[in-house]
Coordinates of C-alpha atoms and ligand atoms in Angstrom, one line a residue:
M1 CA 38.4 -18.3 34.1
T2 CA 35.7 -18.9 36.8
T3 CA 35.2 -16.7 39.8
T4 CA 35.4 -18.9 42.9
A5 CA 36.1 -16.7 46.0
A6 CA 33.0 -15.2 47.6
P7 CA 32.7 -11.7 46.1
Y8 CA 32.2 -8.5 48.0
T9 CA 28.5 -7.7 48.5
A10 CA 26.5 -4.8 49.9
H11 CA 23.3 -6.8 50.0
V12 CA 21.6 -6.9 53.4
D13 CA 18.7 -8.8 52.0
T14 CA 20.5 -12.0 50.7
F15 CA 17.6 -13.6 48.9
A16 CA 19.2 -13.3 45.4
R17 CA 22.6 -14.5 46.5
E18 CA 21.0 -17.5 48.2
H19 CA 19.1 -18.4 45.1
L20 CA 21.9 -18.2 42.6
P21 CA 22.6 -21.5 40.8
P22 CA 25.2 -23.6 42.6
P23 CA 28.8 -22.9 41.5
A24 CA 29.0 -26.1 39.5
E25 CA 26.0 -25.0 37.4
M26 CA 27.3 -21.5 36.7
P27 CA 28.4 -20.5 33.2
D28 CA 32.0 -19.5 32.7
F29 CA 32.4 -15.8 32.8
I30 CA 35.3 -14.5 30.6
F31 CA 36.8 -11.1 30.7
T32 CA 39.5 -11.1 28.2
L33 CA 39.0 -7.6 26.9
P34 CA 40.8 -4.9 28.9
E35 CA 37.6 -2.8 29.0
L36 CA 35.9 -5.6 31.0
R37 CA 38.1 -5.3 34.1
Y38 CA 35.7 -3.7 36.5
P39 CA 36.4 -2.9 40.2
E40 CA 35.0 -5.1 42.9
R41 CA 32.7 -2.4 44.1
L42 CA 30.5 -1.0 41.4
N43 CA 27.1 0.6 41.2
C44 CA 26.2 0.7 37.5
V45 CA 24.0 3.8 38.0
T46 CA 27.0 5.8 39.1
E47 CA 28.8 4.8 35.9
L48 CA 25.8 5.3 33.6
L49 CA 24.4 8.5 35.1
D50 CA 26.2 10.3 37.9
N51 CA 29.6 10.3 36.3
W52 CA 28.3 12.2 33.4
I53 CA 27.3 15.0 35.6
A54 CA 30.6 15.0 37.4
K55 CA 32.2 15.3 33.9
G56 CA 30.1 18.4 33.1
H57 CA 27.6 16.7 30.8
G58 CA 24.6 17.5 33.0
E59 CA 22.9 19.8 30.5
H60 CA 23.0 17.3 27.7
P61 CA 19.6 15.6 26.8
C62 CA 19.2 12.2 28.5
F63 CA 15.6 10.9 28.1
R64 CA 12.5 12.2 26.4
S65 CA 9.0 11.0 25.5
L66 CA 6.5 12.7 23.2
D67 CA 5.7 15.2 25.9
T68 CA 8.5 15.3 28.5
Q69 CA 12.2 15.8 28.4
F70 CA 15.1 15.5 30.8
T71 CA 18.7 16.5 30.8
Y72 CA 21.2 14.2 32.6
A73 CA 21.1 16.5 35.6
Q74 CA 17.3 16.5 35.7
F75 CA 17.0 12.8 35.2
A76 CA 19.6 12.1 37.9
A77 CA 17.7 14.3 40.3
L78 CA 14.5 12.4 39.5
V79 CA 16.3 9.1 40.1
N80 CA 17.6 10.4 43.4
R81 CA 14.2 11.6 44.6
I82 CA 12.6 8.2 43.8
A83 CA 15.5 6.4 45.5
N84 CA 15.0 8.5 48.6
V85 CA 11.3 7.6 48.7
L86 CA 12.0 3.9 48.3
V87 CA 14.5 3.8 51.1
T88 CA 13.0 6.3 53.5
D89 CA 9.3 5.8 53.1
Y90 CA 9.3 2.1 52.1
G91 CA 12.4 0.8 53.9
L92 CA 14.0 -0.7 50.7
L93 CA 17.1 -2.5 51.7
P94 CA 20.1 -3.3 49.5
G95 CA 19.2 -6.6 47.8
G96 CA 15.4 -6.0 48.1
R97 CA 13.3 -6.7 45.0
V98 CA 11.0 -4.1 43.5
L99 CA 8.6 -5.0 40.7
L100 CA 8.2 -2.5 37.9
R101 CA 5.1 -2.3 35.7
S102 CA 4.8 0.5 33.2
P103 CA 4.9 1.3 29.5
N104 CA 8.2 2.8 28.3
N105 CA 8.6 6.3 29.4
P106 CA 11.3 8.4 31.3
L107 CA 9.5 7.9 34.7
M108 CA 9.7 4.1 34.2
A109 CA 13.4 4.4 33.4
A110 CA 14.0 6.6 36.4
A111 CA 12.2 4.1 38.7
L112 CA 14.4 1.3 37.4
F113 CA 17.6 3.2 38.0
A114 CA 16.4 4.4 41.4
V115 CA 15.9 0.8 42.5
I116 CA 19.3 -0.2 41.3
K117 CA 21.1 2.9 42.7
A118 CA 19.6 2.1 46.1
G119 CA 21.2 -1.4 45.8
G120 CA 17.8 -3.0 45.2
I121 CA 16.9 -5.5 42.5
A122 CA 14.5 -4.4 39.7
V123 CA 12.1 -7.1 38.7
T124 CA 10.8 -5.9 35.3
S125 CA 7.5 -6.9 33.9
M126 CA 6.0 -6.5 30.4
P127 CA 3.1 -4.0 30.5
L128 CA 0.7 -6.5 28.9
L129 CA 1.1 -9.2 31.6
R130 CA -2.0 -10.3 33.5
A131 CA -2.6 -10.9 37.2
K132 CA -1.7 -14.6 37.1
E133 CA 1.7 -14.0 35.5
L134 CA 2.4 -11.0 37.8
A135 CA 1.5 -13.0 40.9
Y136 CA 3.8 -15.8 39.8
M137 CA 6.8 -13.5 39.3
S138 CA 6.1 -11.7 42.5
D139 CA 6.1 -15.0 44.5
K140 CA 9.1 -16.4 42.7
A141 CA 11.2 -13.3 43.3
K142 CA 9.7 -12.7 46.8
V143 CA 8.7 -9.1 45.9
A144 CA 7.3 -6.9 48.7
L145 CA 7.2 -3.6 46.8
A146 CA 6.0 -2.6 43.4
L147 CA 6.1 0.6 41.3
C148 CA 3.2 0.6 38.9
D149 CA 2.0 3.1 36.3
H150 CA -1.3 4.5 37.6
R151 CA -3.1 3.3 34.4
F152 CA -1.9 -0.3 34.9
L153 CA -2.9 -0.9 38.5
E154 CA -5.8 -3.2 38.1
E155 CA -4.0 -6.4 37.1
L156 CA -1.4 -5.8 39.8
E157 CA -4.0 -5.2 42.5
K158 CA -5.5 -8.5 41.4
A159 CA -2.1 -10.2 41.5
K160 CA -1.6 -8.8 45.1
L161 CA -4.6 -10.8 46.2
A162 CA -3.0 -14.0 45.0
S163 CA 0.5 -13.0 46.2
P164 CA 0.2 -11.8 49.7
G165 CA 3.9 -11.0 50.1
L166 CA 3.4 -8.1 47.7
A167 CA 2.7 -5.6 50.6
N168 CA 3.0 -2.3 48.8
I169 CA 2.1 -1.1 45.4
I170 CA 3.1 2.5 44.7
P171 CA 1.2 4.1 41.8
M172 CA 3.3 6.4 39.5
G173 CA 2.6 9.0 36.9
G174 CA -0.8 10.0 38.2
H175 CA -2.3 12.7 40.4
S176 CA -3.6 10.8 43.4
N177 CA -2.3 11.6 46.8
D178 CA -0.4 8.4 47.2
D179 CA 1.2 8.7 43.7
L180 CA 5.0 8.6 43.5
T181 CA 4.9 11.9 41.7
R182 CA 3.4 13.4 44.9
R183 CA 5.8 11.6 47.2
I184 CA 8.9 12.7 45.4
E185 CA 8.0 16.4 45.7
K186 CA 9.2 16.5 49.3
A187 CA 12.2 14.1 48.7
S188 CA 15.8 15.3 48.3
P189 CA 17.3 15.4 44.9
D190 CA 20.5 14.0 46.4
F191 CA 21.1 10.4 47.1
A192 CA 24.4 8.6 47.6
A193 CA 24.6 5.4 45.5
C194 CA 24.6 2.2 47.6
P195 CA 28.2 0.9 47.4
T196 CA 27.2 -2.4 45.7
G197 CA 29.5 -5.2 44.6
A198 CA 30.1 -5.7 40.9
E199 CA 28.5 -9.1 41.4
D200 CA 25.5 -8.0 43.3
I201 CA 22.3 -8.8 41.4
C202 CA 20.4 -5.7 40.2
L203 CA 17.9 -7.1 37.7
I204 CA 15.6 -10.1 37.5
A205 CA 14.2 -10.4 33.9
F206 CA 11.6 -13.1 33.3
T207 CA 11.7 -15.0 30.1
S208 CA 8.5 -15.9 28.4
G209 CA 9.4 -19.4 27.3
T210 CA 7.1 -21.3 25.0
T211 CA 6.6 -24.1 27.5
G212 CA 6.5 -24.1 31.3
V213 CA 6.5 -21.2 33.7
P214 CA 8.7 -18.2 33.1
K215 CA 12.3 -18.3 34.3
G216 CA 13.9 -15.4 36.1
A217 CA 17.3 -14.5 34.6
M218 CA 19.4 -12.7 37.1
H219 CA 22.0 -10.0 36.2
N220 CA 24.4 -7.9 38.2
H221 CA 25.9 -4.4 38.1
R222 CA 28.9 -5.6 36.1
D223 CA 26.6 -7.2 33.5
M224 CA 24.9 -3.9 32.8
L225 CA 28.2 -2.3 31.9
A226 CA 29.6 -5.4 30.2
T227 CA 26.9 -5.5 27.5
C228 CA 27.7 -1.8 26.8
D229 CA 31.4 -2.4 26.6
T230 CA 31.1 -5.4 24.3
Y231 CA 28.2 -5.1 21.9
G232 CA 27.8 -1.4 22.5
K233 CA 31.4 -0.4 22.1
N234 CA 32.5 -2.8 19.4
V235 CA 29.4 -3.4 17.2
L236 CA 26.9 -0.5 17.7
E237 CA 29.6 2.2 18.2
P238 CA 27.2 5.0 19.3
R239 CA 28.3 8.6 19.8
A240 CA 27.3 11.1 22.5
S241 CA 25.4 13.0 19.8
D242 CA 23.2 10.0 19.0
V243 CA 19.5 9.9 19.8
F244 CA 18.1 6.4 20.3
I245 CA 14.5 5.2 19.6
G246 CA 12.9 1.8 19.5
S247 CA 9.9 -0.4 20.2
P248 CA 10.9 -3.1 22.7
P249 CA 9.8 -2.4 26.3
L250 CA 12.5 -1.8 28.9
A251 CA 11.2 -5.0 30.6
F252 CA 12.5 -6.9 27.6
T253 CA 16.3 -6.8 27.9
F254 CA 16.6 -6.0 24.2
G255 CA 14.7 -2.8 25.1
L256 CA 16.7 -2.2 28.3
G257 CA 19.9 -2.1 26.3
G258 CA 18.6 -0.3 23.2
G259 CA 16.3 2.1 25.2
A260 CA 18.6 3.0 28.0
L261 CA 22.0 1.3 28.7
F262 CA 23.8 1.9 25.4
S263 CA 22.9 5.5 25.2
L264 CA 23.7 6.3 28.8
R265 CA 27.1 4.5 28.5
V266 CA 28.2 7.1 25.9
G267 CA 26.4 10.2 27.1
A268 CA 23.8 10.0 24.3
S269 CA 20.0 10.4 24.7
S270 CA 17.0 8.1 24.2
I271 CA 13.4 8.6 23.2
L272 CA 11.0 6.3 25.1
L273 CA 7.6 5.8 23.5
E274 CA 4.7 4.4 25.4
Q275 CA 3.2 3.3 22.1
A276 CA 5.6 2.1 19.5
A277 CA 3.5 0.2 16.9
P278 CA 5.0 0.7 13.4
D279 CA 2.9 3.8 12.5
K280 CA 3.7 5.5 15.8
L281 CA 7.4 4.6 15.4
I282 CA 7.4 6.0 11.9
E283 CA 5.8 9.2 13.1
A284 CA 8.2 9.6 16.0
I285 CA 11.2 9.0 13.8
R286 CA 9.9 11.6 11.2
T287 CA 9.3 14.3 13.8
L288 CA 11.9 13.7 16.5
K289 CA 14.7 12.7 14.2
P290 CA 16.5 10.0 16.2
T291 CA 19.7 8.5 14.8
V292 CA 19.6 4.9 16.2
C293 CA 16.6 2.6 15.9
F294 CA 16.1 -0.7 17.8
T295 CA 13.2 -3.0 16.7
A296 CA 12.2 -6.5 15.6
P297 CA 12.2 -7.8 12.0
I298 CA 8.4 -7.7 11.9
A299 CA 8.4 -3.9 12.6
Y300 CA 11.0 -3.2 9.9
R301 CA 8.7 -5.0 7.4
A302 CA 5.6 -3.2 8.7
M303 CA 7.4 0.2 8.5
L304 CA 8.5 -0.6 4.9
A305 CA 4.9 -1.1 4.0
K306 CA 3.8 2.2 5.6
M307 CA 6.5 4.8 5.4
Q308 CA 6.9 7.7 3.0
P309 CA 10.2 8.6 1.3
G310 CA 12.4 10.5 3.6
D311 CA 10.7 9.4 6.8
M312 CA 13.8 7.6 8.0
A313 CA 16.3 10.2 6.8
S314 CA 17.6 11.0 10.3
L315 CA 18.6 7.4 11.1
R316 CA 22.2 6.2 10.7
I317 CA 22.0 2.8 12.7
C318 CA 19.3 0.3 12.7
V319 CA 19.4 -2.8 14.9
S320 CA 17.2 -5.9 14.6
A321 CA 16.9 -8.7 17.1
G322 CA 14.4 -11.1 18.7
E323 CA 13.9 -13.2 15.6
A324 CA 16.0 -13.9 12.5
L325 CA 16.1 -11.0 10.0
P326 CA 15.4 -12.5 6.6
Q327 CA 17.7 -11.4 3.8
A328 CA 14.6 -10.1 1.9
T329 CA 13.8 -7.7 4.7
W330 CA 17.5 -6.6 5.0
E331 CA 17.6 -5.9 1.2
A332 CA 14.3 -4.1 1.1
W333 CA 15.3 -1.8 4.1
K334 CA 18.6 -1.0 2.4
K335 CA 16.9 -0.2 -0.8
A336 CA 14.3 2.1 0.9
T337 CA 16.6 3.8 3.4
G338 CA 20.2 3.1 2.4
I339 CA 20.8 1.7 5.8
E340 CA 22.3 -1.8 6.4
I341 CA 20.4 -3.2 9.4
L342 CA 22.6 -4.7 12.1
D343 CA 21.1 -8.1 12.9
G344 CA 22.1 -9.6 16.2
I345 CA 21.1 -12.5 18.4
G346 CA 20.6 -11.9 22.1
S347 CA 18.7 -13.5 24.9
T348 CA 17.3 -12.6 28.3
E349 CA 19.7 -15.1 29.8
M350 CA 22.8 -13.4 28.2
L351 CA 21.3 -10.0 28.8
H352 CA 21.9 -8.7 25.3
I353 CA 23.4 -9.4 21.9
F354 CA 26.4 -11.8 21.7
I355 CA 26.5 -12.5 17.9
G356 CA 26.2 -9.7 15.4
A357 CA 28.4 -8.1 12.8
P358 CA 29.4 -4.5 12.9
A359 CA 28.8 -2.1 10.0
G360 CA 31.0 -3.0 7.0
K361 CA 31.3 -6.7 8.0
I362 CA 27.7 -7.7 7.4
K363 CA 26.7 -10.8 5.4
P364 CA 23.0 -10.2 4.7
G365 CA 20.8 -13.1 5.9
S366 CA 23.4 -14.3 8.5
T367 CA 23.3 -13.2 12.2
G368 CA 27.0 -12.3 12.0
I369 CA 30.1 -13.1 14.0
P370 CA 30.7 -13.3 17.8
V371 CA 30.7 -9.9 19.5
P372 CA 34.2 -9.1 20.8
G373 CA 34.3 -10.5 24.3
Y374 CA 32.1 -13.5 23.5
E375 CA 33.0 -16.9 22.2
A376 CA 30.6 -19.1 20.2
K377 CA 30.7 -22.6 18.8
I378 CA 28.3 -25.1 17.4
V379 CA 28.2 -28.7 18.8
D380 CA 26.5 -31.9 17.9
E381 CA 24.0 -33.8 20.0
D382 CA 26.8 -35.2 22.2
G383 CA 28.4 -31.8 22.8
R384 CA 31.3 -32.2 20.4
E385 CA 32.4 -29.1 18.7
L386 CA 31.7 -29.1 14.9
P387 CA 34.0 -27.5 12.3
R388 CA 33.1 -24.6 10.0
G389 CA 30.6 -25.6 7.4
A390 CA 28.5 -27.7 9.8
T391 CA 25.1 -27.2 11.4
G392 CA 24.5 -27.8 15.1
R393 CA 23.4 -26.4 18.5
L394 CA 24.7 -23.0 19.4
A395 CA 26.8 -22.5 22.6
V396 CA 28.2 -19.2 23.8
R397 CA 30.1 -17.7 26.7
G398 CA 31.4 -14.3 27.6
P399 CA 31.2 -11.7 30.3
T400 CA 27.5 -12.2 30.8
G401 CA 25.6 -15.5 31.1
C402 CA 22.7 -17.4 32.5
R403 CA 21.9 -17.4 36.2
Y404 CA 18.3 -18.6 36.7
L405 CA 16.6 -17.7 40.0
A406 CA 16.1 -21.1 41.7
D407 CA 15.3 -23.1 38.6
A408 CA 16.2 -26.7 37.7
R409 CA 16.3 -25.6 34.0
Q410 CA 19.7 -24.0 34.7
T411 CA 21.4 -27.3 33.7
T412 CA 19.6 -27.3 30.3
Y413 CA 20.8 -23.7 29.5
V414 CA 24.3 -24.1 30.9
Q415 CA 26.4 -27.1 30.3
K416 CA 30.1 -27.4 31.0
G417 CA 30.3 -23.6 31.4
W418 CA 28.7 -22.8 28.0
N419 CA 25.3 -21.2 27.5
F420 CA 23.0 -23.2 25.1
T421 CA 20.5 -20.8 23.7
G422 CA 18.3 -23.5 22.2
D423 CA 19.0 -22.4 18.6
T424 CA 20.3 -24.5 15.7
Y425 CA 22.9 -22.6 13.7
H426 CA 25.0 -23.1 10.6
L427 CA 28.6 -21.9 10.8
D428 CA 29.9 -21.0 7.4
E429 CA 33.5 -21.2 6.1
D430 CA 34.1 -17.6 6.9
G431 CA 33.0 -18.0 10.6
Y432 CA 29.6 -16.4 10.1
Y433 CA 26.6 -17.8 12.0
W434 CA 23.4 -18.5 10.1
H435 CA 20.3 -19.0 12.2
Q436 CA 18.4 -22.1 11.2
A437 CA 15.6 -22.4 13.8
R438 CA 14.9 -22.8 17.4
S439 CA 16.1 -26.3 18.0
D440 CA 12.6 -27.4 18.9
D441 CA 11.2 -25.9 15.8
M442 CA 13.3 -27.9 13.3
I443 CA 11.0 -29.8 11.0
V444 CA 11.8 -33.4 10.2
S445 CA 10.0 -34.3 7.0
A446 CA 10.6 -37.5 5.1
G447 CA 14.0 -37.8 6.6
Y448 CA 15.1 -34.3 5.8
N449 CA 15.8 -31.6 8.4
I450 CA 14.1 -28.4 7.4
A451 CA 14.5 -25.1 9.1
G452 CA 11.2 -23.2 9.0
P453 CA 12.9 -19.7 8.9
E454 CA 14.7 -20.6 5.6
V455 CA 11.3 -21.5 4.0
E456 CA 9.9 -18.3 5.5
G457 CA 12.7 -16.3 4.0
A458 CA 11.9 -17.7 0.5
L459 CA 8.2 -16.9 0.9
L460 CA 8.9 -13.4 2.1
S461 CA 10.9 -12.7 -1.0
H462 CA 7.6 -12.9 -2.9
P463 CA 5.9 -9.5 -3.2
A464 CA 2.4 -10.8 -2.1
V465 CA 3.6 -12.0 1.3
L466 CA 3.6 -9.7 4.3
E467 CA 4.2 -12.2 7.1
C468 CA 4.5 -15.9 7.3
A469 CA 5.5 -18.8 9.6
V470 CA 6.3 -22.3 8.6
V471 CA 5.8 -25.4 10.8
G472 CA 5.7 -29.1 10.6
A473 CA 2.2 -30.6 10.3
P474 CA 1.1 -34.2 10.6
D475 CA 0.1 -35.9 7.4
P476 CA -1.9 -38.9 8.7
A477 CA -2.2 -40.4 5.3
H478 CA 1.5 -40.9 5.0
D479 CA 2.4 -41.1 8.6
T480 CA 5.0 -38.3 8.3
T481 CA 5.4 -34.6 8.8
I482 CA 4.8 -32.2 6.0
V483 CA 5.8 -28.5 5.7
K484 CA 2.9 -26.1 6.2
A485 CA 3.0 -22.3 5.8
Y486 CA 0.7 -19.8 7.5
V487 CA 0.8 -16.7 5.3
V488 CA -0.5 -13.2 5.8
A489 CA -1.0 -11.7 2.3
R490 CA -0.3 -8.1 1.6
S491 CA -3.4 -5.9 1.4
G492 CA -4.9 -5.9 -2.0
Q493 CA -3.8 -9.5 -2.7
K494 CA -6.4 -12.2 -3.3
A495 CA -5.6 -15.0 -0.9
D496 CA -6.8 -18.0 -2.9
D497 CA -5.6 -21.3 -4.4
G498 CA -4.1 -19.4 -7.3
L499 CA -1.8 -17.4 -5.0
A500 CA -1.0 -20.5 -3.0
A501 CA 0.2 -22.2 -6.1
A502 CA 2.2 -19.2 -7.2
L503 CA 3.9 -19.1 -3.8
Q504 CA 4.8 -22.8 -4.0
E505 CA 6.2 -22.3 -7.4
H506 CA 8.3 -19.3 -6.1
V507 CA 9.7 -21.2 -3.2
R508 CA 10.7 -24.1 -5.4
S509 CA 12.6 -21.7 -7.6
E510 CA 14.4 -20.2 -4.6
I511 CA 15.3 -23.2 -2.4
A512 CA 15.5 -27.0 -2.6
P513 CA 12.0 -28.3 -3.7
F514 CA 11.6 -30.7 -0.8
K515 CA 11.5 -27.7 1.5
C516 CA 8.5 -26.2 -0.3
P517 CA 5.3 -26.0 1.9
R518 CA 2.8 -28.7 0.9
I519 CA 0.0 -26.7 2.4
I520 CA -0.3 -22.9 2.4
S521 CA -3.0 -21.5 4.8
F522 CA -3.8 -17.8 4.6
V523 CA -4.4 -16.1 7.9
E524 CA -5.2 -12.5 9.0
A525 CA -2.3 -12.4 11.5
L526 CA 0.3 -14.6 13.2
P527 CA 0.2 -15.4 16.9
R528 CA 3.0 -13.5 18.6
T529 CA 4.5 -13.1 22.1
E530 CA 4.6 -9.6 23.6
S531 CA 8.2 -9.3 22.6
G532 CA 7.2 -9.9 19.0
K533 CA 8.2 -13.5 18.4
V534 CA 6.0 -15.8 16.3
Q535 CA 4.6 -18.5 18.6
R536 CA 5.3 -21.5 16.3
F537 CA 4.1 -24.0 19.0
V538 CA 0.6 -22.4 18.7
L539 CA 0.7 -22.9 14.9
R540 CA 2.0 -26.5 15.3
E541 CA -1.0 -27.2 17.6
R542 CA -3.3 -25.5 15.1
A543 CA -1.8 -27.5 12.2
K544 CA -2.3 -30.7 14.2
A545 CA -6.0 -29.9 14.9
E546 CA -6.6 -28.9 11.3
A547 CA -5.0 -32.1 10.1
E548 CA -7.3 -34.2 12.3
K549 CA -10.3 -32.3 11.1
G550 CA -9.1 -32.2 7.5
T551 CA -9.5 -28.3 7.4
G552 CA -7.1 -25.4 7.1
R553 CA -6.0 -25.6 3.5
Ligands
3UK1 C1 15.8 -15.8 19.3 C2 17.0 -14.7 17.4 C3 17.6 -15.3 15.2 C4 16.7 -16.9 19.5 C5 16.9 -10.7 22.9 C6 18.4 -9.2 21.8 O1 15.3 -12.1 21.8 C7 15.9 -11.8 22.9 O2 15.7 -12.5 24.0 P1 14.6 -13.7 24.3 O3 15.0 -14.3 25.6 O4 14.8 -14.7 23.2 C8 16.1 -15.3 22.8 C9 15.9 -16.2 21.6 O5 15.3 -15.4 20.5 N1 16.5 -14.7 18.6 C10 16.9 -13.5 19.2 N2 17.5 -12.7 18.3 C11 17.6 -13.4 17.2 N3 17.0 -15.6 16.4 N4 18.2 -14.1 15.0 C12 18.2 -13.2 15.9 N5 18.8 -12.0 15.6 O6 15.9 -18.1 19.4 C13 17.2 -16.7 21.0 O7 17.6 -17.8 21.6 O8 13.2 -13.2 24.2 C14 17.4 -10.2 21.7 C15 18.8 -8.6 22.9 C16 18.2 -9.1 24.1 C17 17.2 -10.1 24.1 N6 16.7 -10.5 25.3

């Protein structure tokens, strides 16, 4: 089912609509579940926030940080004050883009929902981005207005010099006279939501691809609810009494869902941490006693190494995404906490998780089964669907999908209505999906296809290994590619040839010997993106350079 008629819109600024992919390049959007039938006019903030107050839920906790807390009524009033400032003082029009730059905290969440409630489009940015990246995003999304945490202004001011369209930067969270906090003091706590269309774009989230410039993935008001009503409702199954916590920034759509959307959809509350490194996360979980935790596999491993018995006692649901969750990590977490982590694959393009098994249906080591509302398949190089038991390229479709902002790469991600995430998956006989690798990361060695993450899983099941990444490295002597592992040893382990040999021995006993890394190189840390993903291309380049120089063993 594809939407063809021009949908209702409240956008006065038509930039986003004009830069949607052409209809022929759009993914199919499917709404088979009854809960996905949304009205044509929809402002997701009304549904996520204001309706709770109308239902008498206004005194329930909504967001908190380490030092602030807001009920639904207080948070909604903050959102309204900010929306009034944006519209009255800065002339924000429905459809106008507002860049947001801040670490995770309730003010950042309020700014985001204020932009969306006013009919604007939030352009979220990761706090660590630098001027060059910010200027690129600002130009690409034609941003004129930005809300920026007062501690993070410097890079954005630099970006403004390079992106003259960025006329106004409003500092927030500080005490200066021009700070948002000052401006909202005089603003009304009432604001009528812009009567947006369900298909009006409300979010542009930039992906940090490994190659090329970032792509802006556009999502609309309906998408915000659809992810809650598919993954949230059918896999996560949160309750109003739940308290969410996690590490991903709200600018990463994994964090937007886990830190805000899923809790608001059910009237629950969420803790937003500005600093969420593993030790901080452990501390916050121990003291604030949340029940649902969202983070990446690396953080689960790091917490396992650092936590004390009982620290995680308040948790009942743990979600992992961003990278494959190795079975060894799943088992170790279960042993330490009794909790079965819900792995799930999501993407910025799809907004959130589209494959992931609910509690009670998990096969450890696999990503799981398609989330109700989504369809998945694996196909060969020519796009032909493969049967169960085969390995191929993953394709998905559902109520959300990829709409790049003016980007030719749309036709790579979306083909014949299906979204191709760039991952190679194995579909087992029971219909479970097993992540093999990013398709570009598959190693072809002596005619074998080797998925780096499988080798990493085998290495991680050895007690001396804290972190590792496996890539293909050139072997000039034999004119082929060999398997090379970069390993971070646990503290107290001697990273020497003896350990390397022991690890090779261990891998050979776990998986087919031809997958065993020929070279193991010990490193202090792995290169990662801000969203926590290993940058395998950096390691591939490093392996190439080391092979040329004959170093790095
Ligand atoms: C990889 C996974 C194996 C996979 C994301 C949940 O990661 C998110 O979005 P990104 O755009 O990256 C997407 C790519 O990351 N990946 C994500 N989860 C898994 N690989 N197992 C997993 N569980 O290559 C995918 O194509 O940064 C995750 C929710 C929202 C998100 N944006």
